[in-house]
mmCIF file of C-alpha atoms in Angstrom:
data_model
loop_
_atom_site.group_PDB
_atom_site.id
_atom_site.type_symbol
_atom_site.label_atom_id
_atom_site.label_comp_id
_atom_site.label_asym_id
_atom_site.label_seq_id
_atom_site.Cartn_x
_atom_site.Cartn_y
_atom_site.Cartn_z
ATOM 1 C CA MET A 11 -5.481 -32.668 23.055
ATOM 2 C CA ILE A 12 -6.339 -30.291 25.909
ATOM 3 C CA THR A 13 -2.623 -29.650 26.506
ATOM 4 C CA ARG A 14 -2.193 -28.698 22.848
ATOM 5 C CA ILE A 15 -5.143 -26.267 22.997
ATOM 6 C CA ALA A 16 -3.778 -24.707 26.188
ATOM 7 C CA THR A 17 -0.340 -24.325 24.592
ATOM 8 C CA VAL A 18 -1.833 -22.612 21.542
ATOM 9 C CA ALA A 19 -3.860 -20.284 23.775
ATOM 10 C CA VAL A 20 -0.783 -19.305 25.810
ATOM 11 C CA LEU A 21 1.259 -18.694 22.650
ATOM 12 C CA SER A 22 -1.542 -16.587 21.204
ATOM 13 C CA LEU A 23 -1.698 -14.433 24.327
ATOM 14 C CA GLY A 24 2.083 -14.056 24.262
ATOM 15 C CA LEU A 25 2.028 -12.883 20.650
ATOM 16 C CA GLN A 26 -0.752 -10.414 21.416
ATOM 17 C CA ALA A 27 1.285 -9.041 24.319
ATOM 18 C CA CYS A 28 4.287 -8.588 22.025
ATOM 19 C CA TYR A 29 2.075 -6.793 19.520
ATOM 20 C CA VAL A 30 0.755 -4.383 22.145
ATOM 21 C CA ALA A 31 4.197 -3.835 23.663
ATOM 22 C CA THR A 32 5.761 -2.895 20.337
ATOM 23 C CA ASN A 33 2.777 -0.918 18.998
ATOM 24 C CA ASN A 34 3.311 -2.773 15.740
ATOM 25 C CA ASN A 35 0.690 -3.998 13.301
ATOM 26 C CA GLY A 36 2.612 -7.097 12.259
ATOM 27 C CA TYR A 37 3.708 -5.669 8.920
ATOM 28 C CA GLY A 38 6.718 -3.731 10.172
ATOM 29 C CA GLN A 39 4.638 -0.573 10.418
ATOM 30 C CA THR A 40 3.965 1.417 13.540
ATOM 31 C CA ALA A 41 0.426 2.430 14.435
ATOM 32 C CA ILE A 42 -1.133 4.831 11.961
ATOM 33 C CA ASN A 43 -3.266 7.767 13.044
ATOM 34 C CA PHE A 44 -6.262 7.390 10.725
ATOM 35 C CA GLY A 45 -7.984 10.432 12.245
ATOM 36 C CA ASP A 46 -11.771 10.685 12.340
ATOM 37 C CA ASP A 47 -14.744 10.406 9.971
ATOM 38 C CA SER A 48 -15.496 14.107 9.525
ATOM 39 C CA SER A 49 -15.020 14.111 5.726
ATOM 40 C CA GLN A 50 -18.115 14.484 3.569
ATOM 41 C CA TRP A 51 -16.847 11.316 1.841
ATOM 42 C CA ALA A 52 -16.639 9.208 5.019
ATOM 43 C CA TYR A 53 -18.358 5.810 4.925
ATOM 44 C CA ASP A 54 -18.407 5.568 1.107
ATOM 45 C CA ARG A 55 -16.089 2.501 1.103
ATOM 46 C CA GLU A 56 -13.290 4.429 -0.631
ATOM 47 C CA CYS A 57 -10.288 5.920 1.137
ATOM 48 C CA ASP A 58 -10.298 9.677 0.456
ATOM 49 C CA ASP A 59 -7.259 10.529 2.606
ATOM 50 C CA PRO A 60 -4.469 11.596 0.197
ATOM 51 C CA ARG A 61 -1.805 10.275 2.572
ATOM 52 C CA PHE A 62 -2.625 6.807 1.224
ATOM 53 C CA ALA A 63 -2.296 5.038 -2.140
ATOM 54 C CA GLY A 64 -3.738 1.807 -3.516
ATOM 55 C CA PRO A 65 -6.668 0.253 -5.338
ATOM 56 C CA ALA A 66 -9.238 1.187 -2.656
ATOM 57 C CA MET A 67 -8.516 4.911 -3.044
ATOM 58 C CA ALA A 68 -11.138 7.299 -4.372
ATOM 59 C CA THR A 69 -10.476 7.773 -8.069
ATOM 60 C CA ALA A 70 -11.173 11.499 -8.319
ATOM 61 C CA GLY A 71 -11.111 14.676 -6.301
ATOM 62 C CA LEU A 72 -8.531 13.809 -3.653
ATOM 63 C CA SER A 73 -7.889 16.847 -1.484
ATOM 64 C CA HIS A 74 -5.535 17.501 1.411
ATOM 65 C CA ASN A 75 -8.655 18.770 3.203
ATOM 66 C CA ASN A 76 -9.526 15.085 3.700
ATOM 67 C CA SER A 77 -6.243 14.206 5.443
ATOM 68 C CA TYR A 78 -7.050 12.406 8.705
ATOM 69 C CA ARG A 79 -10.806 12.714 7.948
ATOM 70 C CA ASP A 80 -11.828 9.345 6.407
ATOM 71 C CA ALA A 81 -10.724 6.990 9.169
ATOM 72 C CA THR A 82 -13.157 4.085 8.825
ATOM 73 C CA ASP A 83 -12.825 3.693 5.056
ATOM 74 C CA CYS A 84 -9.029 4.047 5.115
ATOM 75 C CA ARG A 85 -8.558 1.788 8.160
ATOM 76 C CA ASN A 86 -10.714 -0.943 6.587
ATOM 77 C CA ALA A 87 -8.889 -0.677 3.253
ATOM 78 C CA PHE A 88 -5.511 -0.656 5.016
ATOM 79 C CA SER A 89 -6.413 -3.748 7.042
ATOM 80 C CA ALA A 90 -7.443 -5.498 3.816
ATOM 81 C CA GLY A 91 -4.151 -4.535 2.142
ATOM 82 C CA GLN A 92 -5.953 -2.335 -0.388
ATOM 83 C CA VAL A 93 -4.222 0.934 0.619
ATOM 84 C CA TRP A 94 -0.867 1.804 2.146
ATOM 85 C CA LEU A 95 0.824 5.020 3.197
ATOM 86 C CA ALA A 96 1.912 6.828 0.061
ATOM 87 C CA SER A 97 5.557 7.615 -0.555
ATOM 88 C CA GLY A 98 6.922 10.602 1.301
ATOM 89 C CA GLN A 99 4.315 10.516 4.063
ATOM 90 C CA ASN A 100 5.794 10.928 7.509
ATOM 91 C CA THR A 101 2.700 9.680 9.269
ATOM 92 C CA ASN A 102 3.937 7.301 11.925
ATOM 93 C CA THR A 103 6.386 5.810 9.405
ATOM 94 C CA TYR A 104 6.337 3.257 6.579
ATOM 95 C CA ALA A 105 5.815 4.456 3.062
ATOM 96 C CA SER A 106 7.332 1.957 0.697
ATOM 97 C CA ASN A 107 6.879 -1.534 -0.646
ATOM 98 C CA SER A 108 10.590 -2.339 -0.528
ATOM 99 C CA GLY A 109 10.311 -5.622 1.337
ATOM 100 C CA SER A 110 10.893 -9.269 0.575
ATOM 101 C CA TYR A 111 7.734 -9.472 -1.577
ATOM 102 C CA GLY A 112 9.115 -6.786 -3.901
ATOM 103 C CA ALA A 113 12.304 -8.793 -4.275
ATOM 104 C CA SER A 114 10.254 -11.723 -5.588
ATOM 105 C CA ILE A 115 8.610 -9.720 -8.406
ATOM 106 C CA ASN A 116 10.044 -10.304 -11.873
ATOM 107 C CA PHE A 117 10.245 -6.744 -13.189
ATOM 108 C CA GLY A 118 11.805 -7.966 -16.446
ATOM 109 C CA ASP A 119 14.173 -5.783 -18.473
ATOM 110 C CA ASP A 120 14.298 -2.255 -19.916
ATOM 111 C CA ALA A 121 13.602 -3.105 -23.578
ATOM 112 C CA SER A 122 10.535 -0.819 -23.790
ATOM 113 C CA ALA A 123 10.726 2.366 -25.840
ATOM 114 C CA TRP A 124 9.371 4.069 -22.698
ATOM 115 C CA SER A 125 12.061 2.835 -20.281
ATOM 116 C CA TYR A 126 13.816 5.382 -18.065
ATOM 117 C CA ASP A 127 11.047 8.000 -18.305
ATOM 118 C CA GLY A 128 10.180 7.805 -14.594
ATOM 119 C CA GLU A 129 6.761 6.211 -15.167
ATOM 120 C CA CYS A 130 5.871 2.529 -15.072
ATOM 121 C CA ASP A 131 4.501 1.399 -18.454
ATOM 122 C CA ASP A 132 4.083 -2.312 -17.598
ATOM 123 C CA PRO A 133 0.349 -3.206 -17.701
ATOM 124 C CA ARG A 134 0.804 -5.738 -14.890
ATOM 125 C CA PHE A 135 0.859 -2.818 -12.428
ATOM 126 C CA TYR A 136 -1.545 -0.057 -11.360
ATOM 127 C CA GLY A 137 -1.332 3.098 -9.268
ATOM 128 C CA GLY A 138 -0.255 6.720 -9.260
ATOM 129 C CA GLY A 139 3.233 5.942 -10.588
ATOM 130 C CA MET A 140 1.855 4.574 -13.854
ATOM 131 C CA THR A 141 1.979 6.378 -17.180
ATOM 132 C CA SER A 142 -1.149 8.313 -18.128
ATOM 133 C CA THR A 143 -0.910 7.086 -21.737
ATOM 134 C CA PRO A 144 -2.563 3.832 -22.863
ATOM 135 C CA LEU A 145 -0.807 0.712 -21.614
ATOM 136 C CA LEU A 146 0.615 -1.553 -24.309
ATOM 137 C CA ALA A 147 0.917 -5.344 -24.142
ATOM 138 C CA GLU A 148 4.415 -5.144 -25.629
ATOM 139 C CA ASP A 149 5.621 -3.219 -22.547
ATOM 140 C CA ARG A 150 4.796 -6.161 -20.268
ATOM 141 C CA TYR A 151 8.042 -7.078 -18.422
ATOM 142 C CA HIS A 152 9.971 -4.391 -20.365
ATOM 143 C CA ASP A 153 10.069 -1.295 -18.094
ATOM 144 C CA ALA A 154 11.910 -2.783 -15.133
ATOM 145 C CA THR A 155 13.813 0.216 -13.755
ATOM 146 C CA ASP A 156 10.854 2.616 -13.765
ATOM 147 C CA CYS A 157 8.436 0.027 -12.374
ATOM 148 C CA ARG A 158 10.842 -1.126 -9.650
ATOM 149 C CA GLN A 159 11.435 2.490 -8.556
ATOM 150 C CA GLN A 160 7.706 3.279 -8.528
ATOM 151 C CA TYR A 161 6.944 0.039 -6.680
ATOM 152 C CA ASN A 162 9.632 0.625 -4.043
ATOM 153 C CA ALA A 163 8.309 4.171 -3.536
ATOM 154 C CA GLY A 164 4.817 2.761 -2.885
ATOM 155 C CA ARG A 165 3.264 4.456 -5.920
ATOM 156 C CA ILE A 166 2.261 1.262 -7.790
ATOM 157 C CA ALA A 167 1.251 -2.308 -6.976
ATOM 158 C CA LEU A 168 1.124 -5.550 -8.905
ATOM 159 C CA ARG A 169 -2.376 -6.438 -10.167
#
């Protein structure tokens, strides 16, 4: 039993050393500069840094003035998987969801009347890449191309 515990401890230390050596957070992303907490919206439990996207983002009033200025809220949300770097951000890399998890999502087909309009109309998703019009149950699984593109760009996530 003691040998097993010692082996686990050594393996754990080895993995931590690899993590530090590669400056990698374990999700294929390099370290992110979250900045500081100088925003007036710091410590409100919402990420107000517009470089990010996800369900833990502030819902109104995002401003580029808050870039790098809501570190604690954004770091906590990022660690919980509730925000990610938004598409097009060149902030220490990684901006998309195009990984193996995305390949496992059944996006369905393009039978919706709203297919190919550049916005995801499938109510199973949420985020900035969604349509601003009311979501319809009949569009569930029927806007595959738009939703896949928005998902891969990091602008939507599956509920």
